[in-house]
Amino acid sequence: MSPIEEVNAYVREAAGLLDISDDLLTVLTTSYREVTVQVPVRLDDGRLGVYRGYRVQHNGARGPYKGGIRYHPEADIDEVRALASLMTWKTALMGLPYGGAKGGVQCDPHAMSGRELERLTRRFTNAIGHVIGVQRDIPAPDVGTNAQTMAWMMDAYSGRYGHSPAIVTGKPLELGGAPGREAATGRGVVYCLAAACRRWKLDLATLTVAVQGFGNVGSWAARELVECGARVVAVSDVSGGLHDERGLDVVALLERADRREPLAAAAGHLGDATTNTELLELDVDVLIPAALGGVLHEGNARSVQASIVVEAANHPTTPEADKLLQDAGVRILPDVLANAGGVTGSYFEWAQDIQVFQWKEDRFNAELRDVMERAFCETADFAEGRGVSLRQAAFAIGLERVAHASTLRGYV
Ligand code: GLU
């Protein structure tokens, strides 16, 4: 199955729990608009790189389209389409006044210089400028992009349409970014896990955790976990991972990451070497995939030893793996819930930009915690009430809200 077929399998499963007509389901399993653009970039060595860029707007019944921009060699139309659909269910589940979208440029940002990335970003922003807008579609960072990328997007857009900080979220603080937004996805992951632990009568401080991915999401999640007293026993990045049963020195690892030193280079003194594949199969309480999609699949799901999987990445679990894990009694906090702290923080940033009023970080974090806890409780209530998984519950709640708004607006 392709990524969009996989996401649609989850959508159809959830639709089976609700009263949704076939016509409406057709609307909700396809995108509203898909823009594919050519992004020619003059590279530093004089050659011309010609990249493909995408912006997919999945559903806008509940508000402006919202979702990140991914720079990755595998960011093709099918993946972007799937991720756009996930954003629709995520924003609805969290009760945010948005629809769902995603964008991407198929490129390898690690093989490009800062100037090349700036040219790419400006060209891409101009190419999709007519379909985005402060009240139309608001991009944000995702895999391979960051606050600097958003600053270039905001600048390129503002040059054409007038000063528009609210056109993107996840910006640097100096340009209208919100204190707390950068950490929001990782913190939200831990707020969600903490809410789950309270409900399941587990003490987070006694749990061992493995985190796959040490980028923005994984590293903030690891930091927050340590603050909650949990034992982070394994982390990894593209170079490989580190493992120590006694708990890793996450602060020292964060300092290395700030200096862009690969985790694998710390093997031997800050932990034992492990691989990204081995990390998923470690004997831990909690497994947090916080990197790319599709890492838990039919081939390795039976080897997962964790009893809780927290999906900090988008779509890390294929439907086959989801079934195998459920059959094995593993509890999964699904992506549309667990990593929704990012887009929730984006909503706070957008609202602040529109009001030209900046909140203090304490307020940001308190509001974020509230939204995460409320969404977790709603999802868990639905799951327990109907005897379904948290993923089915999360998709069903999102789907019901989007279906209702789509019907009220006369889409069907
Ligand atoms: N890229 C993040 C996500 O997948 C954040 C999206 C946003 O803030 O709009 O949820």
mmCIF file of N, CA, C and O in Angstrom, residues 5 8 17 20 36 75 78 86 103 131 150 157 170 181 192 238 268 291 296 345 349 360 373 398:
data_model
loop_
_atom_site.group_PDB
_atom_site.id
_atom_site.type_symbol
_atom_site.label_atom_id
_atom_site.label_comp_id
_atom_site.label_asym_id
_atom_site.label_seq_id
_atom_site.Cartn_x
_atom_site.Cartn_y
_atom_site.Cartn_z
ATOM 1 N N GLU A 5 -2.862 5.334 0.647
ATOM 2 C CA GLU A 5 -3.775 4.189 0.815
ATOM 3 C C GLU A 5 -3.779 3.738 2.280
ATOM 4 O O GLU A 5 -4.814 3.350 2.815
ATOM 5 N N ASN A 8 -5.792 6.266 4.236
ATOM 6 C CA ASN A 8 -7.207 6.080 3.921
ATOM 7 C C ASN A 8 -7.768 4.791 4.528
ATOM 8 O O ASN A 8 -8.967 4.721 4.829
ATOM 9 N N LEU A 17 -17.177 3.291 12.154
ATOM 10 C CA LEU A 17 -17.714 3.506 13.504
ATOM 11 C C LEU A 17 -18.758 4.611 13.518
ATOM 12 O O LEU A 17 -19.403 4.858 14.530
ATOM 13 N N ILE A 20 -21.365 7.746 8.053
ATOM 14 C CA ILE A 20 -20.815 8.636 7.021
ATOM 15 C C ILE A 20 -21.205 8.076 5.658
ATOM 16 O O ILE A 20 -20.972 6.893 5.384
ATOM 17 N N THR A 36 1.634 20.951 -7.960
ATOM 18 C CA THR A 36 2.996 20.452 -8.195
ATOM 19 C C THR A 36 3.737 21.536 -8.955
ATOM 20 O O THR A 36 3.232 22.037 -9.964
ATOM 21 N N ALA A 75 10.170 12.870 -0.351
ATOM 22 C CA ALA A 75 8.928 13.664 -0.275
ATOM 23 C C ALA A 75 8.316 13.752 -1.670
ATOM 24 O O ALA A 75 8.542 14.714 -2.402
ATOM 25 N N ASP A 78 2.736 11.368 -3.346
ATOM 26 C CA ASP A 78 1.949 10.405 -2.592
ATOM 27 C C ASP A 78 2.155 10.570 -1.084
ATOM 28 O O ASP A 78 1.205 10.531 -0.301
ATOM 29 N N LEU A 86 -3.514 13.442 7.084
ATOM 30 C CA LEU A 86 -3.303 13.314 8.540
ATOM 31 C C LEU A 86 -3.518 14.645 9.245
ATOM 32 O O LEU A 86 -4.049 14.700 10.355
ATOM 33 N N GLY A 103 3.201 20.193 2.540
ATOM 34 C CA GLY A 103 3.991 20.540 1.368
ATOM 35 C C GLY A 103 5.313 19.827 1.425
ATOM 36 O O GLY A 103 5.698 19.287 2.465
ATOM 37 N N VAL A 131 -1.561 29.979 -3.698
ATOM 38 C CA VAL A 131 -2.510 29.087 -2.996
ATOM 39 C C VAL A 131 -2.380 29.159 -1.470
ATOM 40 O O VAL A 131 -3.200 28.578 -0.752
ATOM 41 N N MET A 150 11.356 28.983 7.584
ATOM 42 C CA MET A 150 10.117 29.765 7.722
ATOM 43 C C MET A 150 10.405 31.257 7.580
ATOM 44 O O MET A 150 9.592 32.009 7.037
ATOM 45 N N TYR A 157 7.199 35.823 0.889
ATOM 46 C CA TYR A 157 5.762 36.094 0.773
ATOM 47 C C TYR A 157 5.470 37.567 1.078
ATOM 48 O O TYR A 157 4.712 38.233 0.363
ATOM 49 N N GLY A 170 6.157 28.610 13.302
ATOM 50 C CA GLY A 170 7.462 28.002 13.548
ATOM 51 C C GLY A 170 8.582 28.941 13.133
ATOM 52 O O GLY A 170 9.681 28.510 12.777
ATOM 53 N N ARG A 181 7.059 27.489 20.810
ATOM 54 C CA ARG A 181 6.667 26.738 19.602
ATOM 55 C C ARG A 181 7.716 25.694 19.207
ATOM 56 O O ARG A 181 7.373 24.581 18.826
ATOM 57 N N CYS A 192 1.167 14.244 26.463
ATOM 58 C CA CYS A 192 0.193 13.211 26.080
ATOM 59 C C CYS A 192 0.512 11.900 26.800
ATOM 60 O O CYS A 192 -0.387 11.249 27.364
ATOM 61 N N VAL A 238 20.380 9.916 12.331
ATOM 62 C CA VAL A 238 20.678 9.193 11.080
ATOM 63 C C VAL A 238 21.983 8.401 11.151
ATOM 64 O O VAL A 238 22.158 7.402 10.461
ATOM 65 N N GLY A 268 30.641 4.489 23.084
ATOM 66 C CA GLY A 268 31.835 4.114 23.843
ATOM 67 C C GLY A 268 31.956 4.956 25.093
ATOM 68 O O GLY A 268 32.208 4.441 26.166
ATOM 69 N N ALA A 291 11.094 10.036 14.067
ATOM 70 C CA ALA A 291 11.832 10.418 12.859
ATOM 71 C C ALA A 291 10.910 10.298 11.650
ATOM 72 O O ALA A 291 10.035 11.124 11.472
ATOM 73 N N LEU A 296 7.710 1.160 11.640
ATOM 74 C CA LEU A 296 7.155 -0.051 12.251
ATOM 75 C C LEU A 296 6.258 -0.706 11.200
ATOM 76 O O LEU A 296 5.240 -0.135 10.791
ATOM 77 N N GLY A 345 0.759 24.372 18.927
ATOM 78 C CA GLY A 345 1.651 25.514 19.166
ATOM 79 C C GLY A 345 1.646 26.475 17.991
ATOM 80 O O GLY A 345 1.726 27.693 18.164
ATOM 81 N N GLU A 349 0.801 30.460 17.912
ATOM 82 C CA GLU A 349 1.672 31.458 17.250
ATOM 83 C C GLU A 349 0.871 32.292 16.243
ATOM 84 O O GLU A 349 0.974 33.523 16.221
ATOM 85 N N LYS A 360 3.664 34.970 27.128
ATOM 86 C CA LYS A 360 4.863 34.444 27.792
ATOM 87 C C LYS A 360 4.888 32.926 27.597
ATOM 88 O O LYS A 360 3.845 32.304 27.427
ATOM 89 N N GLU A 373 -4.061 17.316 27.046
ATOM 90 C CA GLU A 373 -4.756 16.468 28.021
ATOM 91 C C GLU A 373 -6.222 16.268 27.637
ATOM 92 O O GLU A 373 -6.750 15.165 27.720
ATOM 93 N N GLY A 398 -11.937 13.004 14.858
ATOM 94 C CA GLY A 398 -11.574 13.981 13.822
ATOM 95 C C GLY A 398 -12.528 13.900 12.644
ATOM 96 O O GLY A 398 -13.039 14.915 12.159
#
